Structure formats: C-alpha cells, structure tokens
Tab-separated table of N, CA and C in Angstrom:
chain	number	residue	atom	x	y	z
A	1	MET	N	-87.746	-34.809	45.894
A	1	MET	CA	-88.755	-34.348	44.970
A	1	MET	C	-88.028	-33.863	43.711
A	2	LEU	N	-88.448	-34.354	42.503
A	2	LEU	CA	-87.878	-33.949	41.214
A	2	LEU	C	-88.301	-32.515	40.920
A	3	PHE	N	-87.340	-31.678	40.534
A	3	PHE	CA	-87.713	-30.301	40.189
A	3	PHE	C	-87.186	-29.871	38.826
A	4	GLY	N	-86.421	-30.697	38.135
A	4	GLY	CA	-85.953	-30.337	36.803
A	4	GLY	C	-84.777	-31.171	36.372
A	5	GLN	N	-84.174	-30.768	35.239
A	5	GLN	CA	-83.014	-31.462	34.684
A	5	GLN	C	-81.967	-30.430	34.296
A	6	HIS	N	-80.733	-30.890	34.364
A	6	HIS	CA	-79.608	-30.055	33.905
A	6	HIS	C	-78.652	-30.978	33.177
A	7	ASN	N	-78.362	-30.621	31.901
A	7	ASN	CA	-77.523	-31.468	31.043
A	7	ASN	C	-78.051	-32.903	31.000
A	8	ASP	N	-79.362	-33.032	30.837
A	8	ASP	CA	-80.064	-34.319	30.733
A	8	ASP	C	-79.931	-35.179	31.987
A	9	LYS	N	-79.686	-34.588	33.131
A	9	LYS	CA	-79.625	-35.317	34.407
A	9	LYS	C	-80.717	-34.772	35.319
A	10	PRO	N	-81.448	-35.677	36.001
A	10	PRO	CA	-82.531	-35.210	36.885
A	10	PRO	C	-81.963	-34.522	38.130
A	11	LEU	N	-82.697	-33.526	38.614
A	11	LEU	CA	-82.327	-32.800	39.827
A	11	LEU	C	-83.470	-32.957	40.844
A	12	TYR	N	-83.080	-33.181	42.099
A	12	TYR	CA	-84.055	-33.420	43.163
A	12	TYR	C	-83.849	-32.440	44.297
A	13	ILE	N	-84.967	-32.230	45.053
A	13	ILE	CA	-84.919	-31.481	46.305
A	13	ILE	C	-85.115	-32.527	47.417
A	14	CYS	N	-84.265	-32.457	48.399
A	14	CYS	CA	-84.370	-33.392	49.522
A	14	CYS	C	-84.583	-32.609	50.812
A	15	LEU	N	-85.464	-33.092	51.633
A	15	LEU	CA	-85.640	-32.515	52.963
A	15	LEU	C	-84.880	-33.391	53.939
A	16	LEU	N	-83.996	-32.790	54.654
A	16	LEU	CA	-83.193	-33.537	55.617
A	16	LEU	C	-83.559	-33.084	57.026
A	17	SER	N	-83.563	-34.047	57.903
A	17	SER	CA	-83.886	-33.723	59.291
A	17	SER	C	-82.954	-34.518	60.184
A	18	ASP	N	-82.645	-33.970	61.329
A	18	ASP	CA	-81.806	-34.697	62.263
A	18	ASP	C	-82.655	-35.608	63.183
A	19	GLN	N	-83.963	-35.556	62.975
A	19	GLN	CA	-84.864	-36.414	63.755
A	19	GLN	C	-85.297	-37.584	62.903
A	20	GLN	N	-85.222	-38.771	63.465
A	20	GLN	CA	-85.606	-39.964	62.734
A	20	GLN	C	-87.119	-40.138	62.766
A	21	GLY	N	-87.660	-40.564	61.608
A	21	GLY	CA	-89.072	-40.896	61.506
A	21	GLY	C	-89.981	-39.703	61.614
A	22	LYS	N	-89.491	-38.516	61.471
A	22	LYS	CA	-90.321	-37.312	61.540
A	22	LYS	C	-91.132	-37.217	60.270
A	23	GLU	N	-92.389	-36.858	60.368
A	23	GLU	CA	-93.242	-36.681	59.200
A	23	GLU	C	-93.058	-35.279	58.642
A	24	ILE	N	-93.266	-35.204	57.340
A	24	ILE	CA	-93.110	-33.899	56.670
A	24	ILE	C	-94.382	-33.111	56.918
A	25	GLU	N	-94.224	-31.895	57.362
A	25	GLU	CA	-95.362	-31.024	57.611
A	25	GLU	C	-95.755	-30.316	56.319
A	26	THR	N	-96.972	-29.861	56.252
A	26	THR	CA	-97.508	-29.182	55.075
A	26	THR	C	-96.721	-27.910	54.789
A	27	SER	N	-96.369	-27.192	55.801
A	27	SER	CA	-95.619	-25.949	55.591
A	27	SER	C	-94.250	-26.235	54.989
A	28	GLU	N	-93.651	-27.352	55.388
A	28	GLU	CA	-92.359	-27.738	54.825
A	28	GLU	C	-92.522	-28.136	53.358
A	29	LEU	N	-93.615	-28.847	53.074
A	29	LEU	CA	-93.891	-29.232	51.690
A	29	LEU	C	-94.142	-27.998	50.830
A	30	GLU	N	-94.899	-27.050	51.342
A	30	GLU	CA	-95.158	-25.798	50.615
A	30	GLU	C	-93.853	-25.027	50.385
A	31	PHE	N	-93.001	-25.052	51.413
A	31	PHE	CA	-91.701	-24.390	51.266
A	31	PHE	C	-90.888	-25.050	50.149
A	32	CYS	N	-90.886	-26.378	50.110
A	32	CYS	CA	-90.161	-27.103	49.052
A	32	CYS	C	-90.739	-26.769	47.683
A	33	MET	N	-92.059	-26.656	47.602
A	33	MET	CA	-92.690	-26.326	46.320
A	33	MET	C	-92.292	-24.918	45.862
A	34	SER	N	-92.229	-24.002	46.806
A	34	SER	CA	-91.828	-22.643	46.427
A	34	SER	C	-90.356	-22.601	46.027
A	35	ILE	N	-89.532	-23.364	46.749
A	35	ILE	CA	-88.114	-23.437	46.372
A	35	ILE	C	-87.971	-24.127	45.027
A	36	ARG	N	-88.791	-25.174	44.806
A	36	ARG	CA	-88.768	-25.890	43.519
A	36	ARG	C	-88.993	-24.915	42.374
A	37	HIS	N	-89.992	-24.043	42.528
A	37	HIS	CA	-90.292	-23.046	41.482
A	37	HIS	C	-89.088	-22.119	41.262
A	38	LEU	N	-88.463	-21.670	42.354
A	38	LEU	CA	-87.286	-20.801	42.223
A	38	LEU	C	-86.119	-21.541	41.563
A	39	LEU	N	-85.950	-22.798	41.917
A	39	LEU	CA	-84.867	-23.580	41.324
A	39	LEU	C	-85.108	-23.827	39.833
A	40	ILE	N	-86.353	-24.109	39.479
A	40	ILE	CA	-86.678	-24.298	38.048
A	40	ILE	C	-86.374	-23.011	37.278
A	41	THR	N	-86.786	-21.891	37.828
A	41	THR	CA	-86.524	-20.593	37.186
A	41	THR	C	-85.015	-20.352	37.082
A	42	SER	N	-84.281	-20.719	38.143
A	42	SER	CA	-82.818	-20.553	38.117
A	42	SER	C	-82.193	-21.436	37.054
A	43	LEU	N	-82.672	-22.686	36.950
A	43	LEU	CA	-82.151	-23.584	35.904
A	43	LEU	C	-82.456	-23.041	34.507
A	44	GLN	N	-83.639	-22.512	34.341
A	44	GLN	CA	-83.990	-21.914	33.040
A	44	GLN	C	-83.082	-20.719	32.737
A	45	ASN	N	-82.818	-19.915	33.755
A	45	ASN	CA	-81.922	-18.765	33.567
A	45	ASN	C	-80.506	-19.227	33.208
A	46	ILE	N	-80.058	-20.289	33.903
A	46	ILE	CA	-78.723	-20.824	33.604
A	46	ILE	C	-78.682	-21.323	32.169
A	47	ALA	N	-79.717	-22.064	31.757
A	47	ALA	CA	-79.770	-22.587	30.384
A	47	ALA	C	-79.801	-21.438	29.368
A	48	MET	N	-80.574	-20.426	29.676
A	48	MET	CA	-80.665	-19.276	28.760
A	48	MET	C	-79.328	-18.537	28.691
A	49	ASN	N	-78.654	-18.401	29.830
A	49	ASN	CA	-77.339	-17.739	29.831
A	49	ASN	C	-76.320	-18.541	29.031
A	50	GLU	N	-76.364	-19.870	29.212
A	50	GLU	CA	-75.450	-20.715	28.430
A	50	GLU	C	-75.732	-20.593	26.945
A	51	LEU	N	-77.022	-20.613	26.589
A	51	LEU	CA	-77.409	-20.447	25.183
A	51	LEU	C	-76.979	-19.074	24.670
A	52	LEU	N	-77.174	-18.061	25.497
A	52	LEU	CA	-76.783	-16.704	25.108
A	52	LEU	C	-75.274	-16.614	24.915
A	53	GLU	N	-74.500	-17.213	25.817
A	53	GLU	CA	-73.047	-17.210	25.673
A	53	GLU	C	-72.618	-17.935	24.402
A	54	GLU	N	-73.276	-19.049	24.131
A	54	GLU	CA	-72.965	-19.810	22.909
A	54	GLU	C	-73.286	-18.991	21.667
A	55	GLN	N	-74.443	-18.332	21.689
A	55	GLN	CA	-74.831	-17.503	20.548
A	55	GLN	C	-73.875	-16.317	20.391
A	56	ASN	N	-73.461	-15.717	21.511
A	56	ASN	CA	-72.503	-14.614	21.454
A	56	ASN	C	-71.170	-15.076	20.874
A	57	LYS	N	-70.733	-16.261	21.290
A	57	LYS	CA	-69.477	-16.808	20.766
A	57	LYS	C	-69.581	-17.034	19.259
A	58	LYS	N	-70.694	-17.624	18.821
A	58	LYS	CA	-70.900	-17.844	17.388
A	58	LYS	C	-70.928	-16.517	16.635
A	59	LEU	N	-71.599	-15.554	17.240
A	59	LEU	CA	-71.683	-14.231	16.607
A	59	LEU	C	-70.304	-13.579	16.518
A	60	GLU	N	-69.520	-13.672	17.594
A	60	GLU	CA	-68.158	-13.128	17.573
A	60	GLU	C	-67.312	-13.814	16.504
A	61	ASP	N	-67.443	-15.152	16.435
A	61	ASP	CA	-66.696	-15.895	15.414
A	61	ASP	C	-67.102	-15.445	14.012
A	62	LYS	N	-68.396	-15.263	13.811
A	62	LYS	CA	-68.893	-14.839	12.498
A	62	LYS	C	-68.399	-13.429	12.161
A	63	VAL	N	-68.425	-12.553	13.173
A	63	VAL	CA	-67.948	-11.170	12.955
A	63	VAL	C	-66.454	-11.187	12.632
A	64	ASN	N	-65.689	-11.993	13.368
A	64	ASN	CA	-64.244	-12.084	13.101
A	64	ASN	C	-63.982	-12.637	11.711
A	65	GLN	N	-64.743	-13.661	11.329
A	65	GLN	CA	-64.566	-14.248	9.988
A	65	GLN	C	-64.888	-13.223	8.907
A	66	ARG	N	-65.998	-12.528	9.080
A	66	ARG	CA	-66.384	-11.526	8.070
A	66	ARG	C	-65.407	-10.354	8.049
A	67	THR	N	-64.882	-10.003	9.215
A	67	THR	CA	-63.885	-8.932	9.266
A	67	THR	C	-62.643	-9.338	8.486
A	68	LYS	N	-62.225	-10.591	8.662
A	68	LYS	CA	-61.066	-11.084	7.913
A	68	LYS	C	-61.359	-11.090	6.415
A	69	GLU	N	-62.555	-11.534	6.039
A	69	GLU	CA	-62.931	-11.559	4.621
A	69	GLU	C	-62.925	-10.145	4.041
A	70	ILE	N	-63.464	-9.199	4.790
A	70	ILE	CA	-63.495	-7.803	4.323
A	70	ILE	C	-62.074	-7.266	4.205
A	71	TYR	N	-61.217	-7.612	5.166
A	71	TYR	CA	-59.823	-7.177	5.108
A	71	TYR	C	-59.149	-7.712	3.844
A	72	VAL	N	-59.363	-9.003	3.570
A	72	VAL	CA	-58.762	-9.613	2.372
A	72	VAL	C	-59.309	-8.945	1.114
A	73	LYS	N	-60.612	-8.715	1.085
A	73	LYS	CA	-61.225	-8.072	-0.095
A	73	LYS	C	-60.724	-6.634	-0.252
A	74	ASN	N	-60.605	-5.917	0.865
A	74	ASN	CA	-60.095	-4.538	0.801
A	74	ASN	C	-58.658	-4.511	0.304
A	75	LYS	N	-57.879	-5.485	0.764
A	75	LYS	CA	-56.484	-5.556	0.322
A	75	LYS	C	-56.435	-5.826	-1.182
A	76	ALA	N	-57.288	-6.760	-1.657
A	76	ALA	CA	-57.337	-7.064	-3.095
A	76	ALA	C	-57.810	-5.840	-3.880
A	77	LEU	N	-58.810	-5.134	-3.354
A	77	LEU	CA	-59.305	-3.931	-4.034
A	77	LEU	C	-58.232	-2.845	-4.074
A	78	SER	N	-57.489	-2.697	-2.981
A	78	SER	CA	-56.410	-1.709	-2.962
A	78	SER	C	-55.350	-2.045	-4.005
A	79	LYS	N	-55.016	-3.326	-4.094
A	79	LYS	CA	-54.029	-3.762	-5.084
A	79	LYS	C	-54.539	-3.491	-6.497
A	80	THR	N	-55.805	-3.822	-6.735
A	80	THR	CA	-56.402	-3.586	-8.053
A	80	THR	C	-56.418	-2.099	-8.376
A	81	LEU	N	-56.757	-1.282	-7.373
A	81	LEU	CA	-56.779	0.170	-7.583
A	81	LEU	C	-55.393	0.684	-7.941
A	82	LYS	N	-54.355	0.207	-7.239
A	82	LYS	CA	-52.986	0.623	-7.562
A	82	LYS	C	-52.612	0.199	-8.972
A	83	GLU	N	-53.003	-1.026	-9.350
A	83	GLU	CA	-52.698	-1.503	-10.704
A	83	GLU	C	-53.412	-0.654	-11.749
A	84	LEU	N	-54.665	-0.289	-11.464
A	84	LEU	CA	-55.403	0.569	-12.399
A	84	LEU	C	-54.771	1.954	-12.502
A	85	GLU	N	-54.331	2.495	-11.368
A	85	GLU	CA	-53.678	3.805	-11.396
A	85	GLU	C	-52.379	3.744	-12.190
A	86	GLN	N	-51.618	2.645	-12.022
A	86	GLN	CA	-50.376	2.487	-12.784
A	86	GLN	C	-50.686	2.337	-14.274
A	87	ALA	N	-51.713	1.569	-14.600
A	87	ALA	CA	-52.096	1.394	-16.002
A	87	ALA	C	-52.533	2.733	-16.590
A	88	GLN	N	-53.261	3.513	-15.796
A	88	GLN	CA	-53.701	4.827	-16.259
A	88	GLN	C	-52.497	5.732	-16.518
A	89	GLU	N	-51.534	5.722	-15.597
A	89	GLU	CA	-50.324	6.538	-15.781
A	89	GLU	C	-49.562	6.097	-17.030
A	90	GLN	N	-49.464	4.783	-17.242
A	90	GLN	CA	-48.773	4.267	-18.423
A	90	GLN	C	-49.515	4.661	-19.694
A	91	LEU	N	-50.840	4.591	-19.633
A	91	LEU	CA	-51.643	4.971	-20.804
A	91	LEU	C	-51.455	6.455	-21.117
A	92	ILE	N	-51.483	7.284	-20.081
A	92	ILE	CA	-51.269	8.725	-20.288
A	92	ILE	C	-49.882	8.971	-20.867
A	93	GLU	N	-48.881	8.269	-20.319
A	93	GLU	CA	-47.503	8.422	-20.811
A	93	GLU	C	-47.405	7.977	-22.268
A	94	SER	N	-48.085	6.866	-22.599
A	94	SER	CA	-48.073	6.380	-23.985
A	94	SER	C	-48.734	7.383	-24.924
A	95	GLU	N	-49.842	7.958	-24.463
A	95	GLU	CA	-50.526	8.962	-25.280
A	95	GLU	C	-49.641	10.198	-25.471
A	96	LYS	N	-48.936	10.583	-24.404
A	96	LYS	CA	-48.025	11.731	-24.520
A	96	LYS	C	-46.928	11.427	-25.537
A	97	MET	N	-46.372	10.218	-25.441
A	97	MET	CA	-45.284	9.849	-26.359
A	97	MET	C	-45.800	9.786	-27.797
A	98	ALA	N	-47.017	9.253	-27.986
A	98	ALA	CA	-47.590	9.189	-29.330
A	98	ALA	C	-47.810	10.602	-29.878
A	99	SER	N	-48.329	11.490	-29.026
A	99	SER	CA	-48.539	12.878	-29.451
A	99	SER	C	-47.210	13.557	-29.760
A	100	LEU	N	-46.223	13.298	-28.901
A	100	LEU	CA	-44.901	13.871	-29.123
A	100	LEU	C	-44.305	13.349	-30.427
A	101	GLY	N	-44.490	12.038	-30.683
A	101	GLY	CA	-43.994	11.449	-31.936
A	101	GLY	C	-44.637	12.103	-33.148
A	102	SER	N	-45.962	12.319	-33.086
A	102	SER	CA	-46.657	12.990	-34.192
A	102	SER	C	-46.161	14.418	-34.358
A	103	LEU	N	-45.958	15.102	-33.232
A	103	LEU	CA	-45.476	16.481	-33.283
A	103	LEU	C	-44.082	16.540	-33.907
A	104	VAL	N	-43.203	15.624	-33.470
A	104	VAL	CA	-41.836	15.602	-34.002
A	104	VAL	C	-41.857	15.290	-35.496
A	105	ALA	N	-42.721	14.344	-35.895
A	105	ALA	CA	-42.820	14.013	-37.322
A	105	ALA	C	-43.295	15.220	-38.126
A	106	GLY	N	-44.282	15.940	-37.578
A	106	GLY	CA	-44.781	17.137	-38.263
A	106	GLY	C	-43.728	18.221	-38.358
A	107	ILE	N	-43.015	18.448	-37.249
A	107	ILE	CA	-41.947	19.456	-37.240
A	107	ILE	C	-40.853	19.059	-38.221
A	108	SER	N	-40.476	17.790	-38.173
A	108	SER	CA	-39.423	17.288	-39.065
A	108	SER	C	-39.801	17.524	-40.529
A	109	HIS	N	-41.054	17.215	-40.847
A	109	HIS	CA	-41.500	17.415	-42.233
A	109	HIS	C	-41.468	18.897	-42.609
A	110	GLU	N	-41.973	19.737	-41.713
A	110	GLU	CA	-42.023	21.175	-41.990
A	110	GLU	C	-40.618	21.762	-42.155
A	111	VAL	N	-39.669	21.293	-41.327
A	111	VAL	CA	-38.311	21.834	-41.393
A	111	VAL	C	-37.545	21.225	-42.571
A	112	ASN	N	-37.776	19.937	-42.844
A	112	ASN	CA	-37.054	19.269	-43.930
A	112	ASN	C	-37.381	19.843	-45.305
A	113	THR	N	-38.599	20.325	-45.490
A	113	THR	CA	-38.968	20.866	-46.806
A	113	THR	C	-38.097	22.065	-47.192
A	114	PRO	N	-38.015	23.131	-46.380
A	114	PRO	CA	-37.156	24.252	-46.800
A	114	PRO	C	-35.663	23.889	-46.807
A	115	LEU	N	-35.248	22.982	-45.910
A	115	LEU	CA	-33.842	22.573	-45.923
A	115	LEU	C	-33.520	21.780	-47.195
A	116	GLY	N	-34.469	20.909	-47.585
A	116	GLY	CA	-34.263	20.137	-48.825
A	116	GLY	C	-34.182	21.046	-50.040
A	117	VAL	N	-35.052	22.061	-50.091
A	117	VAL	CA	-35.012	23.021	-51.208
A	117	VAL	C	-33.685	23.775	-51.190
A	118	SER	N	-33.223	24.167	-49.990
A	118	SER	CA	-31.943	24.893	-49.871
A	118	SER	C	-30.780	24.020	-50.334
A	119	ILE	N	-30.770	22.764	-49.948
A	119	ILE	CA	-29.691	21.855	-50.368
A	119	ILE	C	-29.701	21.675	-51.884
A	120	THR	N	-30.910	21.516	-52.434
A	120	THR	CA	-31.017	21.351	-53.890
A	120	THR	C	-30.515	22.603	-54.606
A	121	ALA	N	-30.916	23.775	-54.092
A	121	ALA	CA	-30.495	25.031	-54.721
A	121	ALA	C	-28.979	25.212	-54.579
A	122	ALA	N	-28.417	24.895	-53.406
A	122	ALA	CA	-26.971	25.020	-53.200
A	122	ALA	C	-26.222	24.055	-54.112
A	123	SER	N	-26.746	22.854	-54.274
A	123	SER	CA	-26.128	21.874	-55.175
A	123	SER	C	-26.159	22.380	-56.617
A	124	HIS	N	-27.300	22.959	-57.016
A	124	HIS	CA	-27.420	23.532	-58.368
A	124	HIS	C	-26.424	24.676	-58.551
A	125	LEU	N	-26.311	25.544	-57.541
A	125	LEU	CA	-25.372	26.665	-57.613
A	125	LEU	C	-23.930	26.153	-57.697
A	126	ASN	N	-23.612	25.126	-56.936
A	126	ASN	CA	-22.280	24.526	-56.973
A	126	ASN	C	-21.962	24.004	-58.375
A	127	LYS	N	-22.942	23.302	-58.956
A	127	LYS	CA	-22.730	22.762	-60.314
A	127	LYS	C	-22.521	23.893	-61.323
A	128	GLN	N	-23.336	24.935	-61.260
A	128	GLN	CA	-23.202	26.055	-62.195
A	128	GLN	C	-21.869	26.780	-62.001
A	129	THR	N	-21.430	26.888	-60.747
A	129	THR	CA	-20.151	27.556	-60.472
A	129	THR	C	-19.002	26.768	-61.071
A	130	LYS	N	-19.037	25.444	-60.968
A	130	LYS	CA	-17.978	24.612	-61.554
A	130	LYS	C	-17.972	24.731	-63.075
A	131	GLU	N	-19.166	24.751	-63.673
A	131	GLU	CA	-19.246	24.929	-65.132
A	131	GLU	C	-18.716	26.310	-65.529
A	132	PHE	N	-19.055	27.328	-64.720
A	132	PHE	CA	-18.580	28.680	-64.977
A	132	PHE	C	-17.055	28.730	-64.898
A	133	GLU	N	-16.476	28.109	-63.856
A	133	GLU	CA	-15.019	28.074	-63.710
A	133	GLU	C	-14.358	27.378	-64.895
A	134	LEU	N	-14.948	26.278	-65.337
A	134	LEU	CA	-14.389	25.526	-66.464
A	134	LEU	C	-14.404	26.388	-67.742
A	135	LYS	N	-15.513	27.084	-67.994
A	135	LYS	CA	-15.585	27.965	-69.164
A	135	LYS	C	-14.578	29.102	-69.036
A	136	PHE	N	-14.445	29.627	-67.815
A	136	PHE	CA	-13.505	30.712	-67.597
A	136	PHE	C	-12.069	30.246	-67.855
A	137	GLU	N	-11.718	29.063	-67.342
A	137	GLU	CA	-10.359	28.540	-67.525
A	137	GLU	C	-10.066	28.213	-68.987
A	138	ASN	N	-11.056	27.766	-69.737
A	138	ASN	CA	-10.855	27.408	-71.146
A	138	ASN	C	-11.008	28.621	-72.081
A	139	GLY	N	-11.352	29.732	-71.491
A	139	GLY	CA	-11.482	30.942	-72.285
A	139	GLY	C	-12.751	30.952	-73.112
A	140	LYS	N	-13.728	30.173	-72.776
A	140	LYS	CA	-14.976	30.089	-73.534
A	140	LYS	C	-16.104	30.859	-72.840
A	141	LEU	N	-15.754	31.753	-71.961
A	141	LEU	CA	-16.768	32.498	-71.229
A	141	LEU	C	-17.151	33.723	-72.043
A	142	SER	N	-18.470	33.837	-72.243
A	142	SER	CA	-18.967	34.996	-72.991
A	142	SER	C	-19.649	35.947	-72.013
A	143	LYS	N	-19.924	37.152	-72.554
A	143	LYS	CA	-20.576	38.154	-71.736
A	143	LYS	C	-21.977	37.675	-71.343
A	144	SER	N	-22.708	37.058	-72.261
A	144	SER	CA	-24.052	36.559	-71.969
A	144	SER	C	-23.987	35.382	-70.997
A	145	GLY	N	-22.906	34.559	-71.071
A	145	GLY	CA	-22.711	33.442	-70.134
A	145	GLY	C	-22.489	33.966	-68.721
A	146	LEU	N	-21.688	35.076	-68.636
A	146	LEU	CA	-21.461	35.690	-67.323
A	146	LEU	C	-22.762	36.254	-66.767
A	147	ALA	N	-23.544	36.912	-67.603
A	147	ALA	CA	-24.820	37.497	-67.170
A	147	ALA	C	-25.782	36.392	-66.722
A	148	THR	N	-25.824	35.300	-67.488
A	148	THR	CA	-26.700	34.175	-67.134
A	148	THR	C	-26.276	33.575	-65.797
A	149	TYR	N	-24.951	33.412	-65.628
A	149	TYR	CA	-24.431	32.842	-64.386
A	149	TYR	C	-24.770	33.758	-63.203
A	150	LEU	N	-24.546	35.041	-63.341
A	150	LEU	CA	-24.814	35.986	-62.253
A	150	LEU	C	-26.311	36.022	-61.896
A	151	GLN	N	-27.171	35.982	-62.917
A	151	GLN	CA	-28.607	35.977	-62.674
A	151	GLN	C	-29.007	34.683	-61.942
A	152	SER	N	-28.465	33.548	-62.396
A	152	SER	CA	-28.752	32.258	-61.770
A	152	SER	C	-28.253	32.238	-60.323
A	153	CYS	N	-27.043	32.821	-60.080
A	153	CYS	CA	-26.500	32.904	-58.715
A	153	CYS	C	-27.412	33.724	-57.817
A	154	SER	N	-27.892	34.823	-58.332
A	154	SER	CA	-28.752	35.707	-57.556
A	154	SER	C	-30.064	35.003	-57.205
A	155	GLU	N	-30.685	34.364	-58.209
A	155	GLU	CA	-31.949	33.654	-57.966
A	155	GLU	C	-31.745	32.482	-56.996
A	156	THR	N	-30.665	31.731	-57.206
A	156	THR	CA	-30.400	30.554	-56.373
A	156	THR	C	-30.112	30.959	-54.932
A	157	THR	N	-29.286	32.016	-54.748
A	157	THR	CA	-28.998	32.453	-53.370
A	157	THR	C	-30.250	33.006	-52.702
A	158	ASP	N	-31.132	33.676	-53.485
A	158	ASP	CA	-32.412	34.145	-52.931
A	158	ASP	C	-33.256	32.949	-52.445
A	159	ILE	N	-33.302	31.886	-53.264
A	159	ILE	CA	-34.054	30.671	-52.896
A	159	ILE	C	-33.445	30.055	-51.637
A	160	ILE	N	-32.109	29.945	-51.597
A	160	ILE	CA	-31.424	29.356	-50.437
A	160	ILE	C	-31.705	30.185	-49.188
A	161	LEU	N	-31.534	31.493	-49.283
A	161	LEU	CA	-31.726	32.357	-48.127
A	161	LEU	C	-33.169	32.351	-47.628
A	162	SER	N	-34.135	32.427	-48.557
A	162	SER	CA	-35.534	32.451	-48.113
A	162	SER	C	-35.927	31.122	-47.463
A	163	ASN	N	-35.440	30.006	-48.008
A	163	ASN	CA	-35.770	28.704	-47.423
A	163	ASN	C	-35.052	28.475	-46.087
A	164	LEU	N	-33.795	28.934	-45.976
A	164	LEU	CA	-33.099	28.828	-44.692
A	164	LEU	C	-33.754	29.731	-43.648
A	165	ASP	N	-34.209	30.893	-44.073
A	165	ASP	CA	-34.929	31.790	-43.165
A	165	ASP	C	-36.245	31.139	-42.716
A	166	ARG	N	-36.939	30.503	-43.648
A	166	ARG	CA	-38.191	29.798	-43.322
A	166	ARG	C	-37.925	28.663	-42.321
A	167	ALA	N	-36.851	27.899	-42.547
A	167	ALA	CA	-36.500	26.806	-41.633
A	167	ALA	C	-36.155	27.359	-40.252
A	168	ALA	N	-35.398	28.452	-40.206
A	168	ALA	CA	-35.020	29.063	-38.933
A	168	ALA	C	-36.253	29.564	-38.186
A	169	THR	N	-37.189	30.168	-38.902
A	169	THR	CA	-38.426	30.659	-38.287
A	169	THR	C	-39.236	29.494	-37.718
A	170	LEU	N	-39.318	28.395	-38.496
A	170	LEU	CA	-40.044	27.217	-37.994
A	170	LEU	C	-39.410	26.663	-36.738
A	171	ILE	N	-38.089	26.568	-36.727
A	171	ILE	CA	-37.372	26.011	-35.582
A	171	ILE	C	-37.593	26.909	-34.356
A	172	GLN	N	-37.537	28.231	-34.559
A	172	GLN	CA	-37.752	29.154	-33.435
A	172	GLN	C	-39.176	29.069	-32.916
A	173	SER	N	-40.152	28.884	-33.816
A	173	SER	CA	-41.546	28.815	-33.377
A	173	SER	C	-41.846	27.524	-32.626
A	174	PHE	N	-41.109	26.472	-32.959
A	174	PHE	CA	-41.320	25.202	-32.267
A	174	PHE	C	-40.590	25.205	-30.942
C-alpha cells in the first residue's frame, strides 16, 4: 500500500505473512491504515527537520558572512579613526607652531626696536667721540665744543640705557 514519497521515491507498506494464500483481515487493513497515517506524519516531520536544518545552515552562513563584513568594516573604521586622530594631532601641532611663529615674530619686532635705537645711538656716540678726539689732537677743541660733546654724550647714553632697559624688560616679560 502506497503511503508517501521520500526524495521523490514512492514508499509502500507491505503486509507479510508466513501463511500462503491468507486473506487480509479488516483489522489488519485498519492497522495498516493507522500505521500509514503515522508514517506519513513521520515523513513530514523528517522533511520539516531537513528543511529546518537547511534553513539553519543558511542562516548560520549568512550570520558568519555578515559577521565577517562587520569585522572588515569595523577594522576600516578603526583605521580611519586613527588617521583622523593623527590628522587632528598634526593640525593642532601646526596651529601651535603657527602661533609660536607669530609670537616669536612679535617678540622679535618688540625687542629689535629698542636694540636698533640703541645701536644707532651707540654708533652716533662713536662717531662724535672720534670727531671729538680728532679736534682734541689737532688742538681745535673749544670750550663750547666740549660742552656740546658732553651734552650729546649724556643724551645719547640716556637713549642707549633706556632702550637697553626696555629691551631687557621685554625679554624678561617674555
């Protein structure tokens, strides 16, 4: 008696007897029908389990694939994050250097001004001293020339000292 198929092959129930030519009784037929129902249900369960196993395998494969994809993406994101952090550090360092450069330029300008005035005044004093020495050696030095020279020396040294003091104060404040 046909009761179902498995993998596209028919399945049968056979009643076997050790007696030849025996007729099948109704109770035996009813028993076969009840077994047929149980066998059909068992085949359906087997098919469902196979389908479930196949679906589980596909699901596991999909989960593994997505896990690998997420791992690769996380690795790429981590690399990008490190690159961004390095770029940020470089940008901060560049900004610090630019600020430091501006500060140094400002300090240099502030200090160079009084030093330049001091050098100019010292150069002027040097020139006047040489002229004074020349007049003194030639005997052409007058009392008013001496007074003018002394006044110029006093003013020039005051300019030199005040500007050197200003430069020193700037350097100490920086």
